[in-house]
């Protein structure tokens, strides 16, 4: 029963916060949304701040199955699966994240709580690049500095976050489908690091070139 109350209160807090923001997410509103009394809420979490901080941490948590392999074999496919999982999570909580960004100046500690998930993801991505280097999958590793790796990780995570949170608000900026956009982000990221294209990507490019060549070559009768 305790775990059930805790689960219900956290989900209620997310719904109330997304609609009303930090100030408007009162313990009374959250308790009513969860179908419990305020005494139960305080017994479980101690305070409103502790509840909302935990809710923001939990909201950005990614499925444990969505991890990058320690031994990379197909970087494009592996990164695309990983990025897609993060995109789905961020899309599912986009109204909550938009509200958090509007509260960030007033509640910087809340922004720090919400950023823990993305920070963990960025660290995992940096470690993946280390594994790519160790496996010899970077064509010219001596040309890729740690600073550039950090910048590449930041750019990919920034593109992911912006796409997931702002796609509905700025449709002209995100004209491509989610799948096409995520694949493009991954390919640009890998190209910047000097990772050669996968067989699938190379085959697709070859097919396009073959089609183009065939269409431009006269057919002899």
PDB file of C-alpha atoms in Angstrom:
ATOM      1  CA  UNK A   1       0.000   0.000   0.000  1.00  0.00           C
ATOM      2  CA  UNK A   2       2.850   2.385   0.838  1.00  0.00           C
ATOM      3  CA  UNK A   3       4.494   1.789  -2.531  1.00  0.00           C
ATOM      4  CA  UNK A   4       1.141   2.249  -4.251  1.00  0.00           C
ATOM      5  CA  UNK A   5       0.622   5.594  -2.497  1.00  0.00           C
ATOM      6  CA  UNK A   6       4.148   6.683  -3.380  1.00  0.00           C
ATOM      7  CA  UNK A   7       3.667   5.771  -7.031  1.00  0.00           C
ATOM      8  CA  UNK A   8       0.305   7.541  -7.253  1.00  0.00           C
ATOM      9  CA  UNK A   9       1.605  10.679  -5.550  1.00  0.00           C
ATOM     10  CA  UNK A  10       4.638  10.939  -7.845  1.00  0.00           C
ATOM     11  CA  UNK A  11       2.476  10.595 -10.953  1.00  0.00           C
ATOM     12  CA  UNK A  12      -0.054  13.078  -9.576  1.00  0.00           C
ATOM     13  CA  UNK A  13       2.753  15.530  -8.810  1.00  0.00           C
ATOM     14  CA  UNK A  14       3.970  15.308 -12.404  1.00  0.00           C
ATOM     15  CA  UNK A  15       0.492  16.040 -13.793  1.00  0.00           C
ATOM     16  CA  UNK A  16      -0.154  18.931 -11.411  1.00  0.00           C
ATOM     17  CA  UNK A  17       3.309  20.427 -11.896  1.00  0.00           C
ATOM     18  CA  UNK A  18       3.036  20.265 -15.709  1.00  0.00           C
ATOM     19  CA  UNK A  19      -0.229  22.207 -15.517  1.00  0.00           C
ATOM     20  CA  UNK A  20       0.420  24.678 -12.695  1.00  0.00           C
ATOM     21  CA  UNK A  21       4.200  25.014 -12.265  1.00  0.00           C
ATOM     22  CA  UNK A  22       6.170  24.999  -9.024  1.00  0.00           C
ATOM     23  CA  UNK A  23       4.117  27.602  -7.173  1.00  0.00           C
ATOM     24  CA  UNK A  24       0.778  26.250  -8.320  1.00  0.00           C
ATOM     25  CA  UNK A  25       1.634  22.639  -7.522  1.00  0.00           C
ATOM     26  CA  UNK A  26       0.418  22.808  -3.920  1.00  0.00           C
ATOM     27  CA  UNK A  27       0.405  19.775  -1.686  1.00  0.00           C
ATOM     28  CA  UNK A  28      -3.375  20.035  -1.493  1.00  0.00           C
ATOM     29  CA  UNK A  29      -3.741  19.867  -5.268  1.00  0.00           C
ATOM     30  CA  UNK A  30      -1.296  16.986  -5.537  1.00  0.00           C
ATOM     31  CA  UNK A  31      -2.995  15.050  -2.732  1.00  0.00           C
ATOM     32  CA  UNK A  32      -6.413  15.536  -4.325  1.00  0.00           C
ATOM     33  CA  UNK A  33      -5.088  14.442  -7.718  1.00  0.00           C
ATOM     34  CA  UNK A  34      -3.549  11.325  -6.144  1.00  0.00           C
ATOM     35  CA  UNK A  35      -6.657  10.535  -4.097  1.00  0.00           C
ATOM     36  CA  UNK A  36      -4.836  10.668  -0.762  1.00  0.00           C
ATOM     37  CA  UNK A  37      -4.774  13.129   2.129  1.00  0.00           C
ATOM     38  CA  UNK A  38      -1.941  15.585   2.723  1.00  0.00           C
ATOM     39  CA  UNK A  39      -0.809  13.712   5.831  1.00  0.00           C
ATOM     40  CA  UNK A  40      -0.002  10.702   3.649  1.00  0.00           C
ATOM     41  CA  UNK A  41       1.894  12.929   1.215  1.00  0.00           C
ATOM     42  CA  UNK A  42       4.054  14.458   3.955  1.00  0.00           C
ATOM     43  CA  UNK A  43       4.603  11.069   5.566  1.00  0.00           C
ATOM     44  CA  UNK A  44       5.913   9.716   2.260  1.00  0.00           C
ATOM     45  CA  UNK A  45       8.048  12.650   1.107  1.00  0.00           C
ATOM     46  CA  UNK A  46       8.511  15.069   3.996  1.00  0.00           C
ATOM     47  CA  UNK A  47       7.906  18.262   2.032  1.00  0.00           C
ATOM     48  CA  UNK A  48       6.624  19.619  -1.248  1.00  0.00           C
ATOM     49  CA  UNK A  49      10.145  20.497  -2.395  1.00  0.00           C
ATOM     50  CA  UNK A  50      11.416  16.981  -1.721  1.00  0.00           C
ATOM     51  CA  UNK A  51       8.439  15.498  -3.587  1.00  0.00           C
ATOM     52  CA  UNK A  52       8.844  17.697  -6.663  1.00  0.00           C
ATOM     53  CA  UNK A  53      12.620  17.231  -6.747  1.00  0.00           C
ATOM     54  CA  UNK A  54      12.190  13.452  -6.722  1.00  0.00           C
ATOM     55  CA  UNK A  55       9.406  13.630  -9.286  1.00  0.00           C
ATOM     56  CA  UNK A  56      11.653  15.553 -11.706  1.00  0.00           C
ATOM     57  CA  UNK A  57      14.466  13.050 -11.210  1.00  0.00           C
ATOM     58  CA  UNK A  58      12.157  10.094 -11.808  1.00  0.00           C
ATOM     59  CA  UNK A  59      10.465  11.679 -14.827  1.00  0.00           C
ATOM     60  CA  UNK A  60      13.704  11.848 -16.812  1.00  0.00           C
ATOM     61  CA  UNK A  61      14.843   8.329 -15.977  1.00  0.00           C
ATOM     62  CA  UNK A  62      15.430   6.138 -19.038  1.00  0.00           C
ATOM     63  CA  UNK A  63      14.499   2.484 -19.294  1.00  0.00           C
ATOM     64  CA  UNK A  64      17.460   0.478 -18.020  1.00  0.00           C
ATOM     65  CA  UNK A  65      17.318  -1.622 -21.192  1.00  0.00           C
ATOM     66  CA  UNK A  66      18.141   1.450 -23.301  1.00  0.00           C
ATOM     67  CA  UNK A  67      21.895   1.275 -22.826  1.00  0.00           C
ATOM     68  CA  UNK A  68      24.875   1.519 -25.129  1.00  0.00           C
ATOM     69  CA  UNK A  69      26.958  -1.658 -25.525  1.00  0.00           C
ATOM     70  CA  UNK A  70      30.433  -1.809 -24.027  1.00  0.00           C
ATOM     71  CA  UNK A  71      31.715  -3.485 -27.188  1.00  0.00           C
ATOM     72  CA  UNK A  72      30.464  -1.445 -30.154  1.00  0.00           C
ATOM     73  CA  UNK A  73      29.884  -3.327 -33.400  1.00  0.00           C
ATOM     74  CA  UNK A  74      27.443  -1.225 -35.416  1.00  0.00           C
ATOM     75  CA  UNK A  75      27.728   2.364 -34.121  1.00  0.00           C
ATOM     76  CA  UNK A  76      24.975   3.817 -36.272  1.00  0.00           C
ATOM     77  CA  UNK A  77      22.381   1.188 -35.356  1.00  0.00           C
ATOM     78  CA  UNK A  78      23.387   1.150 -31.686  1.00  0.00           C
ATOM     79  CA  UNK A  79      23.289   4.920 -31.336  1.00  0.00           C
ATOM     80  CA  UNK A  80      20.020   5.199 -33.234  1.00  0.00           C
ATOM     81  CA  UNK A  81      18.297   2.718 -30.884  1.00  0.00           C
ATOM     82  CA  UNK A  82      19.700   4.529 -27.868  1.00  0.00           C
ATOM     83  CA  UNK A  83      18.792   7.993 -29.124  1.00  0.00           C
ATOM     84  CA  UNK A  84      15.276   6.838 -30.044  1.00  0.00           C
ATOM     85  CA  UNK A  85      14.696   5.551 -26.500  1.00  0.00           C
ATOM     86  CA  UNK A  86      15.762   8.881 -25.015  1.00  0.00           C
ATOM     87  CA  UNK A  87      13.619  10.766 -27.522  1.00  0.00           C
ATOM     88  CA  UNK A  88      10.523   8.735 -26.552  1.00  0.00           C
ATOM     89  CA  UNK A  89      11.106   9.444 -22.872  1.00  0.00           C
ATOM     90  CA  UNK A  90      11.593  13.167 -23.421  1.00  0.00           C
ATOM     91  CA  UNK A  91       8.541  13.359 -25.674  1.00  0.00           C
ATOM     92  CA  UNK A  92       6.410  11.709 -22.998  1.00  0.00           C
ATOM     93  CA  UNK A  93       7.347  14.396 -20.452  1.00  0.00           C
ATOM     94  CA  UNK A  94       7.725  17.400 -22.749  1.00  0.00           C
ATOM     95  CA  UNK A  95       4.991  19.510 -21.092  1.00  0.00           C
ATOM     96  CA  UNK A  96       6.602  18.870 -17.727  1.00  0.00           C
ATOM     97  CA  UNK A  97      10.048  19.830 -19.073  1.00  0.00           C
ATOM     98  CA  UNK A  98       8.680  22.976 -20.704  1.00  0.00           C
ATOM     99  CA  UNK A  99       7.199  23.982 -17.339  1.00  0.00           C
ATOM    100  CA  UNK A 100      10.479  23.200 -15.599  1.00  0.00           C
ATOM    101  CA  UNK A 101      12.371  25.457 -18.022  1.00  0.00           C
ATOM    102  CA  UNK A 102       9.986  28.321 -17.272  1.00  0.00           C
ATOM    103  CA  UNK A 103      10.638  27.798 -13.538  1.00  0.00           C
ATOM    104  CA  UNK A 104      14.406  27.362 -13.908  1.00  0.00           C
ATOM    105  CA  UNK A 105      15.435  30.894 -12.932  1.00  0.00           C
ATOM    106  CA  UNK A 106      13.300  30.857  -9.818  1.00  0.00           C
ATOM    107  CA  UNK A 107      14.048  27.231  -8.939  1.00  0.00           C
ATOM    108  CA  UNK A 108      17.570  26.366 -10.205  1.00  0.00           C
ATOM    109  CA  UNK A 109      17.667  23.373  -7.867  1.00  0.00           C
ATOM    110  CA  UNK A 110      14.686  21.914  -9.726  1.00  0.00           C
ATOM    111  CA  UNK A 111      16.522  22.324 -13.029  1.00  0.00           C
ATOM    112  CA  UNK A 112      19.484  20.477 -11.532  1.00  0.00           C
ATOM    113  CA  UNK A 113      17.231  17.593 -10.498  1.00  0.00           C
ATOM    114  CA  UNK A 114      15.672  17.382 -13.951  1.00  0.00           C
ATOM    115  CA  UNK A 115      19.100  17.467 -15.622  1.00  0.00           C
ATOM    116  CA  UNK A 116      20.401  14.391 -13.805  1.00  0.00           C
ATOM    117  CA  UNK A 117      18.949  11.998 -16.388  1.00  0.00           C
ATOM    118  CA  UNK A 118      20.424  13.867 -19.391  1.00  0.00           C
ATOM    119  CA  UNK A 119      23.748  14.210 -17.552  1.00  0.00           C
ATOM    120  CA  UNK A 120      23.908  10.453 -17.005  1.00  0.00           C
ATOM    121  CA  UNK A 121      23.053   9.920 -20.676  1.00  0.00           C
ATOM    122  CA  UNK A 122      25.804  12.300 -21.804  1.00  0.00           C
ATOM    123  CA  UNK A 123      28.333  10.488 -19.606  1.00  0.00           C
ATOM    124  CA  UNK A 124      27.283   7.160 -21.151  1.00  0.00           C
ATOM    125  CA  UNK A 125      27.705   8.637 -24.630  1.00  0.00           C
ATOM    126  CA  UNK A 126      31.206   9.906 -23.828  1.00  0.00           C
ATOM    127  CA  UNK A 127      32.160   6.447 -22.548  1.00  0.00           C
ATOM    128  CA  UNK A 128      30.789   4.932 -25.754  1.00  0.00           C
ATOM    129  CA  UNK A 129      33.099   7.159 -27.787  1.00  0.00           C
ATOM    130  CA  UNK A 130      36.003   5.932 -25.645  1.00  0.00           C
ATOM    131  CA  UNK A 131      35.010   2.372 -26.543  1.00  0.00           C
ATOM    132  CA  UNK A 132      34.824   3.301 -30.240  1.00  0.00           C
ATOM    133  CA  UNK A 133      38.398   4.575 -30.001  1.00  0.00           C
ATOM    134  CA  UNK A 134      39.582   1.451 -28.202  1.00  0.00           C
ATOM    135  CA  UNK A 135      37.961  -0.789 -30.813  1.00  0.00           C
ATOM    136  CA  UNK A 136      39.771   1.095 -33.568  1.00  0.00           C
ATOM    137  CA  UNK A 137      36.539   2.375 -35.100  1.00  0.00           C
ATOM    138  CA  UNK A 138      37.788   5.961 -35.427  1.00  0.00           C
ATOM    139  CA  UNK A 139      39.614   6.384 -38.730  1.00  0.00           C
ATOM    140  CA  UNK A 140      41.992   9.062 -37.425  1.00  0.00           C
ATOM    141  CA  UNK A 141      41.726   9.062 -33.608  1.00  0.00           C
ATOM    142  CA  UNK A 142      44.726  11.367 -33.255  1.00  0.00           C
ATOM    143  CA  UNK A 143      42.702  14.129 -34.931  1.00  0.00           C
ATOM    144  CA  UNK A 144      39.834  13.959 -32.415  1.00  0.00           C
ATOM    145  CA  UNK A 145      40.675  15.798 -29.197  1.00  0.00           C
ATOM    146  CA  UNK A 146      38.849  15.319 -25.873  1.00  0.00           C
ATOM    147  CA  UNK A 147      37.475  18.836 -26.286  1.00  0.00           C
ATOM    148  CA  UNK A 148      35.985  17.929 -29.656  1.00  0.00           C
ATOM    149  CA  UNK A 149      34.497  14.731 -28.252  1.00  0.00           C
ATOM    150  CA  UNK A 150      32.863  16.761 -25.484  1.00  0.00           C
ATOM    151  CA  UNK A 151      31.532  19.256 -28.012  1.00  0.00           C
ATOM    152  CA  UNK A 152      30.173  16.480 -30.242  1.00  0.00           C
ATOM    153  CA  UNK A 153      28.385  14.872 -27.288  1.00  0.00           C
ATOM    154  CA  UNK A 154      26.925  18.229 -26.262  1.00  0.00           C
ATOM    155  CA  UNK A 155      25.715  18.909 -29.802  1.00  0.00           C
ATOM    156  CA  UNK A 156      24.036  15.505 -30.141  1.00  0.00           C
ATOM    157  CA  UNK A 157      22.348  15.725 -26.740  1.00  0.00           C
ATOM    158  CA  UNK A 158      21.286  19.304 -27.475  1.00  0.00           C
ATOM    159  CA  UNK A 159      19.768  18.288 -30.818  1.00  0.00           C
ATOM    160  CA  UNK A 160      17.957  15.398 -29.143  1.00  0.00           C
ATOM    161  CA  UNK A 161      16.526  17.593 -26.386  1.00  0.00           C
ATOM    162  CA  UNK A 162      15.460  20.374 -28.729  1.00  0.00           C
ATOM    163  CA  UNK A 163      13.806  17.939 -31.145  1.00  0.00           C
ATOM    164  CA  UNK A 164      11.879  16.139 -28.411  1.00  0.00           C
ATOM    165  CA  UNK A 165      10.759  19.243 -26.517  1.00  0.00           C
ATOM    166  CA  UNK A 166      10.239  21.792 -29.297  1.00  0.00           C
ATOM    167  CA  UNK A 167       9.150  19.744 -32.330  1.00  0.00           C
ATOM    168  CA  UNK A 168       5.454  20.582 -31.807  1.00  0.00           C
ATOM    169  CA  UNK A 169       6.160  24.235 -31.075  1.00  0.00           C
ATOM    170  CA  UNK A 170       8.410  24.831 -34.105  1.00  0.00           C
ATOM    171  CA  UNK A 171       7.231  22.514 -36.899  1.00  0.00           C
ATOM    172  CA  UNK A 172       9.062  24.481 -39.607  1.00  0.00           C
ATOM    173  CA  UNK A 173      12.379  23.823 -37.892  1.00  0.00           C
ATOM    174  CA  UNK A 174      11.676  20.095 -37.585  1.00  0.00           C
ATOM    175  CA  UNK A 175      10.226  19.389 -41.012  1.00  0.00           C
ATOM    176  CA  UNK A 176      11.704  15.895 -41.282  1.00  0.00           C
ATOM    177  CA  UNK A 177      10.153  12.928 -39.542  1.00  0.00           C
ATOM    178  CA  UNK A 178      11.471  11.947 -36.125  1.00  0.00           C
ATOM    179  CA  UNK A 179      13.103   8.821 -37.538  1.00  0.00           C
ATOM    180  CA  UNK A 180      14.837  10.680 -40.359  1.00  0.00           C
ATOM    181  CA  UNK A 181      15.982  13.442 -38.021  1.00  0.00           C
ATOM    182  CA  UNK A 182      17.416  11.068 -35.416  1.00  0.00           C
ATOM    183  CA  UNK A 183      19.253   9.086 -38.078  1.00  0.00           C
ATOM    184  CA  UNK A 184      20.715  12.302 -39.482  1.00  0.00           C
ATOM    185  CA  UNK A 185      21.842  13.449 -36.018  1.00  0.00           C
ATOM    186  CA  UNK A 186      23.599  10.117 -35.468  1.00  0.00           C
ATOM    187  CA  UNK A 187      25.314  10.147 -38.851  1.00  0.00           C
ATOM    188  CA  UNK A 188      26.551  13.711 -38.428  1.00  0.00           C
ATOM    189  CA  UNK A 189      27.834  12.833 -34.951  1.00  0.00           C
ATOM    190  CA  UNK A 190      29.720   9.782 -36.183  1.00  0.00           C
ATOM    191  CA  UNK A 191      31.065  11.576 -39.246  1.00  0.00           C
ATOM    192  CA  UNK A 192      32.430  14.327 -37.030  1.00  0.00           C
ATOM    193  CA  UNK A 193      34.286  11.737 -34.962  1.00  0.00           C
ATOM    194  CA  UNK A 194      35.676  10.018 -38.041  1.00  0.00           C
ATOM    195  CA  UNK A 195      33.651   6.821 -37.717  1.00  0.00           C
ATOM    196  CA  UNK A 196      33.156   5.192 -41.139  1.00  0.00           C
ATOM    197  CA  UNK A 197      29.555   4.654 -42.287  1.00  0.00           C
ATOM    198  CA  UNK A 198      27.965   1.307 -41.530  1.00  0.00           C
ATOM    199  CA  UNK A 199      27.411  -1.268 -44.208  1.00  0.00           C
ATOM    200  CA  UNK A 200      23.712  -0.482 -44.233  1.00  0.00           C
ATOM    201  CA  UNK A 201      24.341   3.238 -44.733  1.00  0.00           C
ATOM    202  CA  UNK A 202      26.979   2.573 -47.384  1.00  0.00           C
ATOM    203  CA  UNK A 203      24.687   0.140 -49.222  1.00  0.00           C
ATOM    204  CA  UNK A 204      21.850   2.651 -49.148  1.00  0.00           C
ATOM    205  CA  UNK A 205      24.130   5.322 -50.581  1.00  0.00           C
ATOM    206  CA  UNK A 206      25.347   2.902 -53.228  1.00  0.00           C
ATOM    207  CA  UNK A 207      21.774   2.074 -54.202  1.00  0.00           C
ATOM    208  CA  UNK A 208      20.991   5.762 -54.604  1.00  0.00           C
ATOM    209  CA  UNK A 209      24.098   6.296 -56.739  1.00  0.00           C
ATOM    210  CA  UNK A 210      23.256   3.263 -58.876  1.00  0.00           C
ATOM    211  CA  UNK A 211      19.725   4.519 -59.388  1.00  0.00           C
ATOM    212  CA  UNK A 212      20.992   7.984 -60.265  1.00  0.00           C
ATOM    213  CA  UNK A 213      23.553   6.600 -62.710  1.00  0.00           C
ATOM    214  CA  UNK A 214      21.017   4.316 -64.325  1.00  0.00           C
ATOM    215  CA  UNK A 215      18.524   7.122 -64.785  1.00  0.00           C
ATOM    216  CA  UNK A 216      21.158   9.330 -66.428  1.00  0.00           C
ATOM    217  CA  UNK A 217      22.578   6.634 -68.745  1.00  0.00           C
ATOM    218  CA  UNK A 218      20.922   6.333 -72.157  1.00  0.00           C
ATOM    219  CA  UNK A 219      19.371   2.960 -72.823  1.00  0.00           C
ATOM    220  CA  UNK A 220      20.635   1.431 -76.028  1.00  0.00           C
ATOM    221  CA  UNK A 221      18.060  -0.240 -78.180  1.00  0.00           C
TER     222      UNK A 221
END
